[in-house]
mmCIF file of N, CA and C in Angstrom:
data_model
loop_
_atom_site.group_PDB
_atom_site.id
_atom_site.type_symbol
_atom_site.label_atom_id
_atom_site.label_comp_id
_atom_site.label_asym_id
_atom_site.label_seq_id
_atom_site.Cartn_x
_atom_site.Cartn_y
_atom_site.Cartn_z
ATOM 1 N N UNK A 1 0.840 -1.187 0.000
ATOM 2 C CA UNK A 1 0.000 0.000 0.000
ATOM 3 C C UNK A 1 0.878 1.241 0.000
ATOM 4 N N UNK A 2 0.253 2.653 -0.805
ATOM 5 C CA UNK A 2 1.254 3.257 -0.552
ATOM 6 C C UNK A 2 1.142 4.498 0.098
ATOM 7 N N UNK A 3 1.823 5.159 1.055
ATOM 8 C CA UNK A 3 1.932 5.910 1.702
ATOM 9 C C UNK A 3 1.841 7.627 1.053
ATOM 10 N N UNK A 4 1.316 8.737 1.285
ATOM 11 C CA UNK A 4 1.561 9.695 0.931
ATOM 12 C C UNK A 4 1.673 10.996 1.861
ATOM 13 N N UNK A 5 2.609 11.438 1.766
ATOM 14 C CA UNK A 5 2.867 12.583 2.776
ATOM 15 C C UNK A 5 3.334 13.946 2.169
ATOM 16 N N UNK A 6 1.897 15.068 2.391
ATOM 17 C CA UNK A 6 2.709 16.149 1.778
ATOM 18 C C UNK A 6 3.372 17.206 2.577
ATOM 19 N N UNK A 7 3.959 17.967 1.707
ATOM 20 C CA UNK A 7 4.595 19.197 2.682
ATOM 21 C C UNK A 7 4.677 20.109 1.804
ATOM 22 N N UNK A 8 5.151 21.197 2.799
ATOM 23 C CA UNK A 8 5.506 22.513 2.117
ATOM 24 C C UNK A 8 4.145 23.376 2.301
ATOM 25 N N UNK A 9 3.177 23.261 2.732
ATOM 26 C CA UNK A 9 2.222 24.346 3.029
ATOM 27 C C UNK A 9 2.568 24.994 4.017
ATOM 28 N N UNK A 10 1.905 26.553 4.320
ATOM 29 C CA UNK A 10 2.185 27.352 5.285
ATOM 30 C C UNK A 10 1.527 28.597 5.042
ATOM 31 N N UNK A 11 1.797 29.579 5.363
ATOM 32 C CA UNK A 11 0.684 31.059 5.466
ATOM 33 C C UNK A 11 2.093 31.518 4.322
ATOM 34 N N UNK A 12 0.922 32.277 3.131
ATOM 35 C CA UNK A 12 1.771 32.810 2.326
ATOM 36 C C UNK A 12 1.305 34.146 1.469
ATOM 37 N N UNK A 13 1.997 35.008 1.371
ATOM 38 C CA UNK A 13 1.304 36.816 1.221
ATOM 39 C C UNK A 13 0.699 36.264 -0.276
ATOM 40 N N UNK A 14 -0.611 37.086 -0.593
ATOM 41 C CA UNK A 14 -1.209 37.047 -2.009
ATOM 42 C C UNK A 14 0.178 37.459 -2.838
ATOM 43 N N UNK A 15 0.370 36.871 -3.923
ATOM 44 C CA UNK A 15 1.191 37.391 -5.043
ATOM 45 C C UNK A 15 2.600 36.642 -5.156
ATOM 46 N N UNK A 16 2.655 35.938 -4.023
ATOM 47 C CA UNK A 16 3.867 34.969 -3.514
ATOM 48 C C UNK A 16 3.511 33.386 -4.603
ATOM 49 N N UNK A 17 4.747 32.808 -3.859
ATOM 50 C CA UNK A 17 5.049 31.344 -4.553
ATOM 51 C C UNK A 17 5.017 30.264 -3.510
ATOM 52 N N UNK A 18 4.717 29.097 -4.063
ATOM 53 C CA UNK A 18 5.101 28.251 -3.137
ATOM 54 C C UNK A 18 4.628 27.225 -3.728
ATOM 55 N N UNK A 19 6.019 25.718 -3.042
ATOM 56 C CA UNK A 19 6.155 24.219 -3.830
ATOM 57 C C UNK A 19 5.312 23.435 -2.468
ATOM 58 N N UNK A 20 4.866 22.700 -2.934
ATOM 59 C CA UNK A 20 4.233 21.705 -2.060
ATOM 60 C C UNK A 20 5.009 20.079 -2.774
ATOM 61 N N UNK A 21 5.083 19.509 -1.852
ATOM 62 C CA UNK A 21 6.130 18.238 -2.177
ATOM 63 C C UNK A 21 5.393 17.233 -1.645
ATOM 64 N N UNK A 22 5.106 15.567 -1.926
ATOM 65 C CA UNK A 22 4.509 14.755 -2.351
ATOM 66 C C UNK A 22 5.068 13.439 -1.996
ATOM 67 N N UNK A 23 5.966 12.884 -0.783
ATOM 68 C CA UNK A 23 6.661 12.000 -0.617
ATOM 69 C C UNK A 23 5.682 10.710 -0.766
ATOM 70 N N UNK A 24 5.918 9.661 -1.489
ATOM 71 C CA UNK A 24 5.535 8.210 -1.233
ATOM 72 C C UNK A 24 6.425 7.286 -0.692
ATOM 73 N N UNK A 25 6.004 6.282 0.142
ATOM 74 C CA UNK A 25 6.424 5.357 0.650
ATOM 75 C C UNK A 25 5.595 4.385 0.584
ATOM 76 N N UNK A 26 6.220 2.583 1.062
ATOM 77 C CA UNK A 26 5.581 1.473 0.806
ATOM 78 C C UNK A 26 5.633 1.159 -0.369
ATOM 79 N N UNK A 27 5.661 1.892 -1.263
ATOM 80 C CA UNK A 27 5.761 1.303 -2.911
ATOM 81 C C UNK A 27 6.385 1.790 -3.752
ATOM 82 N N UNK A 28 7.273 2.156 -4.670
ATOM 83 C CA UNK A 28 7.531 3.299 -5.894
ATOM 84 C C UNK A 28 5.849 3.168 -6.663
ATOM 85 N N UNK A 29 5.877 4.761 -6.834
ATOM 86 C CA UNK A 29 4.818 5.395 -7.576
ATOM 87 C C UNK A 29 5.299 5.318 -8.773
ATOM 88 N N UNK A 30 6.560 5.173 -9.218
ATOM 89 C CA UNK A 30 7.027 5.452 -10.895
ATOM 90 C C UNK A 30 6.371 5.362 -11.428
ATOM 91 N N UNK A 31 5.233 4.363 -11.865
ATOM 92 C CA UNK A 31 4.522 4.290 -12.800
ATOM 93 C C UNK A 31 2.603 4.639 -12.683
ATOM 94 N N UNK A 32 2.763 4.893 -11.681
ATOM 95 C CA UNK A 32 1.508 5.584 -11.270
ATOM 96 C C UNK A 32 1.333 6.971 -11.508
ATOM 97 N N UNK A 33 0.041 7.252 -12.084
ATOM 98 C CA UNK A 33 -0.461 8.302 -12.176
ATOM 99 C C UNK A 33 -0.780 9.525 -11.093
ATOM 100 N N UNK A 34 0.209 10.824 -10.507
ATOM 101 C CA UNK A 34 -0.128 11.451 -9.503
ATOM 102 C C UNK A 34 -0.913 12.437 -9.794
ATOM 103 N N UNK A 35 -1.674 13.032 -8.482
ATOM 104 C CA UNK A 35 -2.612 14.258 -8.594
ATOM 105 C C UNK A 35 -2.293 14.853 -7.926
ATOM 106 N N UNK A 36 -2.946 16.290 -7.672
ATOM 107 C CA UNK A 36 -2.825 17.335 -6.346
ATOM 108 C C UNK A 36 -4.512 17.385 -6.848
ATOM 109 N N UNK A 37 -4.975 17.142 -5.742
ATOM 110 C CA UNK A 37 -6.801 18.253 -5.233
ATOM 111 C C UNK A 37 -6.135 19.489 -3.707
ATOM 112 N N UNK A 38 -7.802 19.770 -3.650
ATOM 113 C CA UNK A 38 -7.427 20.893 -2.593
ATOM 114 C C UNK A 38 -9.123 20.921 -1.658
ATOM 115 N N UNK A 39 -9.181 21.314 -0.930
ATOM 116 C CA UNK A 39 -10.413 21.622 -0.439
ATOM 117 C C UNK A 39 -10.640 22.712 0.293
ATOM 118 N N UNK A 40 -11.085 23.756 -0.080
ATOM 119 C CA UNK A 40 -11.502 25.375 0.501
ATOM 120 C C UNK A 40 -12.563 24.924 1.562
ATOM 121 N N UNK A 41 -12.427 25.652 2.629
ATOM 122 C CA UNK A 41 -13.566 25.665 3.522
ATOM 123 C C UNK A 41 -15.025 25.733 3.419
ATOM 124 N N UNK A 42 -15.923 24.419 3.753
ATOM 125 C CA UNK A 42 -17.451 24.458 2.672
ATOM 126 C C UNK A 42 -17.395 24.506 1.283
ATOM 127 N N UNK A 43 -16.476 24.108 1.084
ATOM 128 C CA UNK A 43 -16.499 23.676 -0.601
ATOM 129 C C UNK A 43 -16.070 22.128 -0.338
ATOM 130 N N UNK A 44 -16.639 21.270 -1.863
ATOM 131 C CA UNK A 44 -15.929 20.398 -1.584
ATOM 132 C C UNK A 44 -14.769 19.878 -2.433
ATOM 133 N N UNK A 45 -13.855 19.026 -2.324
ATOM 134 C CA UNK A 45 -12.854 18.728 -2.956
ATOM 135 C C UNK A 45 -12.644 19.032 -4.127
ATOM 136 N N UNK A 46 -11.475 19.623 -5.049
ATOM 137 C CA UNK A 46 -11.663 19.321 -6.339
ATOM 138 C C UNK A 46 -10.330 19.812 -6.861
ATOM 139 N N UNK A 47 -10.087 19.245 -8.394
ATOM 140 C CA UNK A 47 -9.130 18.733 -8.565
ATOM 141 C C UNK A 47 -8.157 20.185 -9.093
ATOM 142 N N UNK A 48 -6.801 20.081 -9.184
ATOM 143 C CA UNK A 48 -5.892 21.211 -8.896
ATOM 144 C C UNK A 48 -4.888 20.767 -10.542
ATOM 145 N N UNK A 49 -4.264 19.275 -10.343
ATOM 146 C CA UNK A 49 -3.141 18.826 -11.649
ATOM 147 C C UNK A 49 -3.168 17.614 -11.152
ATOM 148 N N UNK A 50 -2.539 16.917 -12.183
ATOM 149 C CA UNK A 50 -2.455 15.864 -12.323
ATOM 150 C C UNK A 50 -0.969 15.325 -13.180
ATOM 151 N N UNK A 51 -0.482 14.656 -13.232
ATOM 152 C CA UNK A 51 0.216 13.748 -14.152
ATOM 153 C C UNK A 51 1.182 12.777 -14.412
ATOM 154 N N UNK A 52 1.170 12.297 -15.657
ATOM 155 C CA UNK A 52 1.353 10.905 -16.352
ATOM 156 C C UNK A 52 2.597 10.132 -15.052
ATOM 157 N N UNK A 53 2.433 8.691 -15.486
ATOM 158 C CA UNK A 53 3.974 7.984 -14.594
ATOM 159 C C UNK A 53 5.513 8.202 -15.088
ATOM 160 N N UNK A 54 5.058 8.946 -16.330
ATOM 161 C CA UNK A 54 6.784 9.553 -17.096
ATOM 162 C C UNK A 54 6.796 11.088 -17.269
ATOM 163 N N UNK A 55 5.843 11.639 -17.067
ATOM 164 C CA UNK A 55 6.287 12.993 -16.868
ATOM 165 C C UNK A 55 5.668 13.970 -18.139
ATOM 166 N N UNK A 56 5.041 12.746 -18.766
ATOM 167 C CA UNK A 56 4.724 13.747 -20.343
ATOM 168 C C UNK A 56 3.975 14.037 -20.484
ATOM 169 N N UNK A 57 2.304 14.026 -19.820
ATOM 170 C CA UNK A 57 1.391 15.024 -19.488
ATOM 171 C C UNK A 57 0.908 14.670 -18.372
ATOM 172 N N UNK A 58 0.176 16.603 -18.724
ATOM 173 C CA UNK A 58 0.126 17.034 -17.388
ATOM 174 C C UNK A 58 -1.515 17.447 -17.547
ATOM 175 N N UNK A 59 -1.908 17.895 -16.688
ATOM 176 C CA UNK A 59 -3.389 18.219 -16.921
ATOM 177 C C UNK A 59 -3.765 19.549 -15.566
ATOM 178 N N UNK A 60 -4.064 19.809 -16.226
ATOM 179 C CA UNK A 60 -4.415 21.307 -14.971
ATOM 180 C C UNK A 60 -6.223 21.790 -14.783
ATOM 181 N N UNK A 61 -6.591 21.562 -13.693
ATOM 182 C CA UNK A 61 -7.918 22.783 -13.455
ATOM 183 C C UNK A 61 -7.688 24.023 -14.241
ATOM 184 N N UNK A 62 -8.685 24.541 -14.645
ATOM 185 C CA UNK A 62 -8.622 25.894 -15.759
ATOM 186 C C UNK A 62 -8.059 27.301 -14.541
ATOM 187 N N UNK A 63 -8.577 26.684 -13.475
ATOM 188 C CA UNK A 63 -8.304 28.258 -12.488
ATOM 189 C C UNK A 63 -6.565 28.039 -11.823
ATOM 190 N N UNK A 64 -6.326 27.132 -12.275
ATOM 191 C CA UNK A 64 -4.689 26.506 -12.609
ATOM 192 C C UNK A 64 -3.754 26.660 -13.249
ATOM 193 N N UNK A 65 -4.309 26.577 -14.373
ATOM 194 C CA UNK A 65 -3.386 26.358 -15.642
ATOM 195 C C UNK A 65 -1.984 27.011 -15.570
ATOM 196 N N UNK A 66 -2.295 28.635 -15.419
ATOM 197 C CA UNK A 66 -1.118 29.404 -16.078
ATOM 198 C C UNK A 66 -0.537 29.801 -14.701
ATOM 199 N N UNK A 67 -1.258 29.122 -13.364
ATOM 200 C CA UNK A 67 -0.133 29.382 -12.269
ATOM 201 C C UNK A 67 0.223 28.455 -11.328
ATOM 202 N N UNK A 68 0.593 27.011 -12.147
ATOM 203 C CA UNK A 68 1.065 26.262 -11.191
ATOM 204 C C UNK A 68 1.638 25.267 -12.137
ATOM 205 N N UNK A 69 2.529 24.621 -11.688
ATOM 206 C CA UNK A 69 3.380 23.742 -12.223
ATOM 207 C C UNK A 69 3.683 22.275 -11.742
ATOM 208 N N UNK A 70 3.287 21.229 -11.947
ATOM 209 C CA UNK A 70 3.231 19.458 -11.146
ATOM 210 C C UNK A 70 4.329 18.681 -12.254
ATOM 211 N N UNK A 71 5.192 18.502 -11.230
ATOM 212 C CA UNK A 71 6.360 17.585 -11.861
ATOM 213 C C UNK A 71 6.666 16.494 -10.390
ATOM 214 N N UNK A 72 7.760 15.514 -11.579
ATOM 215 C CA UNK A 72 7.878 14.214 -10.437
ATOM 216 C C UNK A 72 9.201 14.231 -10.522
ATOM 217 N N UNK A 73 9.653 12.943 -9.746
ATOM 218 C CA UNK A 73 11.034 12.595 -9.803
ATOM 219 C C UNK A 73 10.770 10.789 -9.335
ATOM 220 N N UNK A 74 10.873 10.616 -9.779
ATOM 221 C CA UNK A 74 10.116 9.077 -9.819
ATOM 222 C C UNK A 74 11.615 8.545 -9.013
ATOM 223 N N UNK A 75 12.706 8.801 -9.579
ATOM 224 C CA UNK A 75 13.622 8.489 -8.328
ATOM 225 C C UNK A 75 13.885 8.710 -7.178
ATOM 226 N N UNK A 76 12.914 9.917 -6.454
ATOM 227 C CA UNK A 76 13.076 10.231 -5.405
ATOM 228 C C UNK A 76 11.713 9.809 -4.849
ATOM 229 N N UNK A 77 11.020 9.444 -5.598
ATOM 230 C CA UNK A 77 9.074 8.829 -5.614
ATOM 231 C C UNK A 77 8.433 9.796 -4.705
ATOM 232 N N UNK A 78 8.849 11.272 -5.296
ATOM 233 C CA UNK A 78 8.119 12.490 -5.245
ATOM 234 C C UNK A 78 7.654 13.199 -6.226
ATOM 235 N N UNK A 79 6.330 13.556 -6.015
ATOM 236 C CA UNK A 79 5.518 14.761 -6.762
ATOM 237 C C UNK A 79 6.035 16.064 -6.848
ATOM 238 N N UNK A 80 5.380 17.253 -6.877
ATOM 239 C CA UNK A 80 5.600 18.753 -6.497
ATOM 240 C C UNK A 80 4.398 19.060 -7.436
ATOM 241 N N UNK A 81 4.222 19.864 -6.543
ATOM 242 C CA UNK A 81 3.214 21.021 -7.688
ATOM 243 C C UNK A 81 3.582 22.682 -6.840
ATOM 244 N N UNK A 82 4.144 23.470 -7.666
ATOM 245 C CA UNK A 82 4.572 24.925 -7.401
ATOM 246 C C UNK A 82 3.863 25.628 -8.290
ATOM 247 N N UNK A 83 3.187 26.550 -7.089
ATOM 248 C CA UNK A 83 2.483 27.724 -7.295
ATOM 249 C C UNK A 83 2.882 28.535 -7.767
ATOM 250 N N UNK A 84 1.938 29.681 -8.557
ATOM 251 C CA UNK A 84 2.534 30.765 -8.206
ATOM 252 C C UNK A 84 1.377 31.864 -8.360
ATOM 253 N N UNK A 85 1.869 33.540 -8.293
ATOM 254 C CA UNK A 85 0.960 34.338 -8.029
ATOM 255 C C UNK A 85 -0.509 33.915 -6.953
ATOM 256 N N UNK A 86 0.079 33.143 -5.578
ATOM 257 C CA UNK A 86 -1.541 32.752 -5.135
ATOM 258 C C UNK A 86 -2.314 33.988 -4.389
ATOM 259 N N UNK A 87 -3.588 33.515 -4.279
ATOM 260 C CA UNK A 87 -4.528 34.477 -3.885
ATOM 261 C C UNK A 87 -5.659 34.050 -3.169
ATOM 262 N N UNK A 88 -5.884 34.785 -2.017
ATOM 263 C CA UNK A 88 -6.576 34.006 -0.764
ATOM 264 C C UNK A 88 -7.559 33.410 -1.610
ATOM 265 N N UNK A 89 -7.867 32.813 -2.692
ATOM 266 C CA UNK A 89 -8.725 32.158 -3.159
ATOM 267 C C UNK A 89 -8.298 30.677 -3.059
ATOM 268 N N UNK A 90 -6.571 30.722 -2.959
ATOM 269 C CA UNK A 90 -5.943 29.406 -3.368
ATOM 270 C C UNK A 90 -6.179 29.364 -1.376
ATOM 271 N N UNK A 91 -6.451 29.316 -1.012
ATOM 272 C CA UNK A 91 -6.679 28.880 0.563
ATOM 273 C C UNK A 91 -6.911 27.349 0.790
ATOM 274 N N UNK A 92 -6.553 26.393 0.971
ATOM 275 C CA UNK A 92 -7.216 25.369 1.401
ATOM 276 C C UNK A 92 -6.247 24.406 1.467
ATOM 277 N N UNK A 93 -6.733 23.100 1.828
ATOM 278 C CA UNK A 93 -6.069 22.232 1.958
ATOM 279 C C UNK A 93 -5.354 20.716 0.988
ATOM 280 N N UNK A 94 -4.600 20.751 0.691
ATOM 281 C CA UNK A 94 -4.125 20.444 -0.910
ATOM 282 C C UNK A 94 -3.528 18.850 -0.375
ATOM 283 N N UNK A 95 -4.489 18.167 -1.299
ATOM 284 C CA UNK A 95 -4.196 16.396 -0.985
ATOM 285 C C UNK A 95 -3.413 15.826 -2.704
ATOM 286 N N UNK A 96 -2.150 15.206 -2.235
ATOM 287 C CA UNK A 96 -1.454 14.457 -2.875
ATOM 288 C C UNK A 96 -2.227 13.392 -3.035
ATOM 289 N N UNK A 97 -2.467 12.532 -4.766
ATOM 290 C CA UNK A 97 -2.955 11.349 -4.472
ATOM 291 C C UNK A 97 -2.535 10.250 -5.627
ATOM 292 N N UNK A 98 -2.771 9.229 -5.709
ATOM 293 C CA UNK A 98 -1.855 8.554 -6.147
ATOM 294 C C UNK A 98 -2.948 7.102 -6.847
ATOM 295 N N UNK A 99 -2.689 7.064 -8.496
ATOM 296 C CA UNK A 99 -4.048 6.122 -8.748
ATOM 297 C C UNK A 99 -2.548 5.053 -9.405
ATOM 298 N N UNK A 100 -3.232 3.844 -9.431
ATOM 299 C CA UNK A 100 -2.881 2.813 -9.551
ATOM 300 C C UNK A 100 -3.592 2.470 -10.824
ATOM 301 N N UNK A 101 -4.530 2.451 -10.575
ATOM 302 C CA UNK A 101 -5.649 1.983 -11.536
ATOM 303 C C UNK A 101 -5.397 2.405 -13.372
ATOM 304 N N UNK A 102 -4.417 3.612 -13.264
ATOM 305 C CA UNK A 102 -3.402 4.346 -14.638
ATOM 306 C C UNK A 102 -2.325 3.988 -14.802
ATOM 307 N N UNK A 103 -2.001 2.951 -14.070
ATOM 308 C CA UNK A 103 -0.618 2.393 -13.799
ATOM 309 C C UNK A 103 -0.279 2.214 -15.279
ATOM 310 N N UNK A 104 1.143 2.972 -15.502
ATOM 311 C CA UNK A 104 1.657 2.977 -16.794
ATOM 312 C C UNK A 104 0.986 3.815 -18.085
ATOM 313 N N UNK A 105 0.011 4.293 -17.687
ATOM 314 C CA UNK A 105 -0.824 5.121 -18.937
ATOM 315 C C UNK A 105 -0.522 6.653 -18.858
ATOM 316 N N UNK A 106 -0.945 7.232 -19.621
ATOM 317 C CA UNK A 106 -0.981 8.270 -20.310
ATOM 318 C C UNK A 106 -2.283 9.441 -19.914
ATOM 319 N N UNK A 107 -2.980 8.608 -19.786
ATOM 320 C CA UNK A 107 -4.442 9.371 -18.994
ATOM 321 C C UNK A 107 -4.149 9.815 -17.866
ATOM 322 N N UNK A 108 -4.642 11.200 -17.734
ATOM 323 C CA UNK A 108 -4.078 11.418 -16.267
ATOM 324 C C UNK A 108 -5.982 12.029 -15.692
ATOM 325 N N UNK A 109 -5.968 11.025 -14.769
ATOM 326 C CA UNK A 109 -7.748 11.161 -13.750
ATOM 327 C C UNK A 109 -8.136 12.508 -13.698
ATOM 328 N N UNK A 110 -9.328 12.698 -12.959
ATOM 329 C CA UNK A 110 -8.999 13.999 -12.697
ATOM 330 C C UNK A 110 -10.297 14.286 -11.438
ATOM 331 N N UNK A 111 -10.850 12.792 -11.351
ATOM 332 C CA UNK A 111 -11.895 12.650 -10.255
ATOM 333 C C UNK A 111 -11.167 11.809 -9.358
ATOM 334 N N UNK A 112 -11.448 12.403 -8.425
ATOM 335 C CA UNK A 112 -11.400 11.568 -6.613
ATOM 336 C C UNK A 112 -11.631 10.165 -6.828
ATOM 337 N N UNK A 113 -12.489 9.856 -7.643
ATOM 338 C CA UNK A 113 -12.913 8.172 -7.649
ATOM 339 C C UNK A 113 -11.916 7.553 -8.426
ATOM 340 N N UNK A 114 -11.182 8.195 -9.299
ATOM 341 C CA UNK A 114 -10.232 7.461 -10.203
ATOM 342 C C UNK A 114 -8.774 7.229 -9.370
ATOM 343 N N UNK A 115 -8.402 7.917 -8.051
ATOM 344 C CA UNK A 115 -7.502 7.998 -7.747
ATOM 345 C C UNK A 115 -7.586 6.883 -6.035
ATOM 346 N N UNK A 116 -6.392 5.975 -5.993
ATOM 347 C CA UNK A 116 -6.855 4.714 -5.306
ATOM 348 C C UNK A 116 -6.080 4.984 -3.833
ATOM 349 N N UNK A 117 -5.137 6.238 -3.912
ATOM 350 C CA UNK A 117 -4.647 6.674 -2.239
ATOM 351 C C UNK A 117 -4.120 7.819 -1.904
ATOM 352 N N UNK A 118 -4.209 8.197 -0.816
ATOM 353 C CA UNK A 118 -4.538 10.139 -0.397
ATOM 354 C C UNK A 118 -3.625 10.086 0.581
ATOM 355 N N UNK A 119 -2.805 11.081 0.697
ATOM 356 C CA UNK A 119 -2.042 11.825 1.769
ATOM 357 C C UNK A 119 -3.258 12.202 2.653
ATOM 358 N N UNK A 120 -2.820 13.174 3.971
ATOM 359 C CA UNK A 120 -3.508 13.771 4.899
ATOM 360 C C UNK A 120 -3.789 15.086 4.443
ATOM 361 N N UNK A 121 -3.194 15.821 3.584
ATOM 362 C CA UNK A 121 -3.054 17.272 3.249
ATOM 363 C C UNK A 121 -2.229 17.940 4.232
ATOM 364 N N UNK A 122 -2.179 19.303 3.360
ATOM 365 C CA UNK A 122 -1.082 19.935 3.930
ATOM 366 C C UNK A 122 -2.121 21.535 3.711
ATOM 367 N N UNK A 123 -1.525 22.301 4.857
ATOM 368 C CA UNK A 123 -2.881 23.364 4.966
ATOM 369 C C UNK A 123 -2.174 24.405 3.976
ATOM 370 N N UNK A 124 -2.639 25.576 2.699
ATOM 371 C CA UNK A 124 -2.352 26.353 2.246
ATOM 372 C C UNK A 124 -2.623 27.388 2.469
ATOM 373 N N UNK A 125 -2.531 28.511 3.377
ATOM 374 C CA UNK A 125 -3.577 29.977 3.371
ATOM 375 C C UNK A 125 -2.659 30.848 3.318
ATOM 376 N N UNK A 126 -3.176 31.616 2.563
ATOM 377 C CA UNK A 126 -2.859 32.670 1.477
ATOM 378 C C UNK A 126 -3.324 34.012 2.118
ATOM 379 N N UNK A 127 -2.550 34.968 3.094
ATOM 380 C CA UNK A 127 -3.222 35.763 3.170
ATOM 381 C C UNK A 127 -2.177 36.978 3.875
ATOM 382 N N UNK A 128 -2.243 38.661 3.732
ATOM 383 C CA UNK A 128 -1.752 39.536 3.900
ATOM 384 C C UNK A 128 -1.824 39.620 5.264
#
């Protein structure tokens, strides 16, 4: 089974940057498909990036796209996804997750149900 632990959240001024990191354990992820979701307070979950077990796509939420970046290192059987320009909108709590079920593919999920194991999250708030 595999383990996921993220880091790198913390209180961060609107207009700032910041990497959130994605450790697995119990298994190499190499060939598994990773995600980042997030969950804002009374909202519910939803999805942030995603991608492939080699690195060659990527898939982004539209309120994403042009300010955040999800890469791996399959040798270190870590994720990242780095922000940037955030804005107390990006507030919430951002879950690493890890599908099996894409093992080796090209499709990268982009629903909660497609993805087969979750970190705890790591808290993000964004604020002056």
């Amino acid at each position: 089974q595999v383990q996921l632990v993220e880091s790198g959240g913390g209180l961060v001024q609107p207009g700032r940057s910041l990497r959130l990191s994605c450790a697995a354990s119990g298994r190499t992820v190499s060939r598994y498909t990773m995600g980042w979701f997030r969950q804002a307070p009374g909202k519910e979950r939803e999805f942030v990036a995603g991608i492939s077990w080699n690195g060659d796509n990527a898939y982004y939420a539209a309120s994403m796209k042009r300010r955040s970046t999800i890469s791996r290192d399959n040798a270190q059987n870590t994720v990242y996804l780095q922000m940037y320009s955030l804005s107390p909108e990006d507030t919430a709590v951002y879950y690493c997750a890890a599908s099996q079920t894409y093992n080796g593919a090209l499709y990268v999920p982009r629903t909660e149900t497609e993805y087969d194991s979750w970190g705890q999250g790591t808290q993000v708030t964004v604020s002056s």
